[in-house]
């Protein structure tokens, strides 16, 4: 088991807590760094919490499992979801449980879900075996490669080019089934480069339709816009 000591964030990065928008049974405490699914004995769902900031650049988000309840099957799920920046505000309805959105990558049990489709077996650890004190992590490199961690051990690449659209990338933890309470122990994002921000803006204006530029821009630039 791991300790509860928080890790220092890298220079130039921004730290964050859980987002104010969350599942209907979630209670936030400890400066919004601890999330608890209320009524866990009677209810197994509505326990999704998002990162307080969209992930950008090299980003990392780690929570410690602090309470579990044996009334249910299933346990913690972690992942990322792509959400238009203007949507995650009052009135936004988080899913009852994940995976339930098309543009998401979710690690559940021993499986990786890409959107609502079961993609592949993933991880060296079964998330249903998580115990109190274990730490679950989400990390995205500045190039957009997503990986998940358990107690500091990288479980391998889960997705690539997650920053390749104009949508915001949010991490999330689903307090599902046995999972009741978690606390953030490490959370930081780094600013995108100006080059990357310009690329995302262009892609947003094109709505991702890079092929529409085939007759107007040099091939190397089209290739760059089409890359992650």
Short mmCIF file of C-alpha atoms in Angstrom, two decimals, residues 193 195-200 203 210 218-228:
data_model
loop_
_atom_site.label_atom_id
_atom_site.label_comp_id
_atom_site.label_asym_id
_atom_site.label_seq_id
_atom_site.Cartn_x
_atom_site.Cartn_y
_atom_site.Cartn_z
CA UNK A 193 2.84 25.22 -26.72
CA UNK A 195 2.20 25.86 -31.94
CA UNK A 196 -0.14 23.23 -30.50
CA UNK A 197 -2.79 25.80 -29.59
CA UNK A 198 -2.73 27.21 -33.12
CA UNK A 199 -3.10 23.71 -34.53
CA UNK A 200 -6.11 22.98 -32.32
CA UNK A 203 -8.72 21.96 -36.51
CA UNK A 210 -8.32 18.27 -42.88
CA UNK A 218 1.20 22.28 -48.98
CA UNK A 219 1.20 18.54 -48.33
CA UNK A 220 3.63 18.72 -45.32
CA UNK A 221 1.30 21.17 -43.54
CA UNK A 222 -1.74 18.99 -44.23
CA UNK A 223 0.21 16.03 -42.85
CA UNK A 224 1.04 18.00 -39.70
CA UNK A 225 -2.57 18.99 -39.12
CA UNK A 226 -3.66 15.39 -39.60
CA UNK A 227 -1.14 14.08 -37.07
CA UNK A 228 -1.85 13.91 -33.34
#
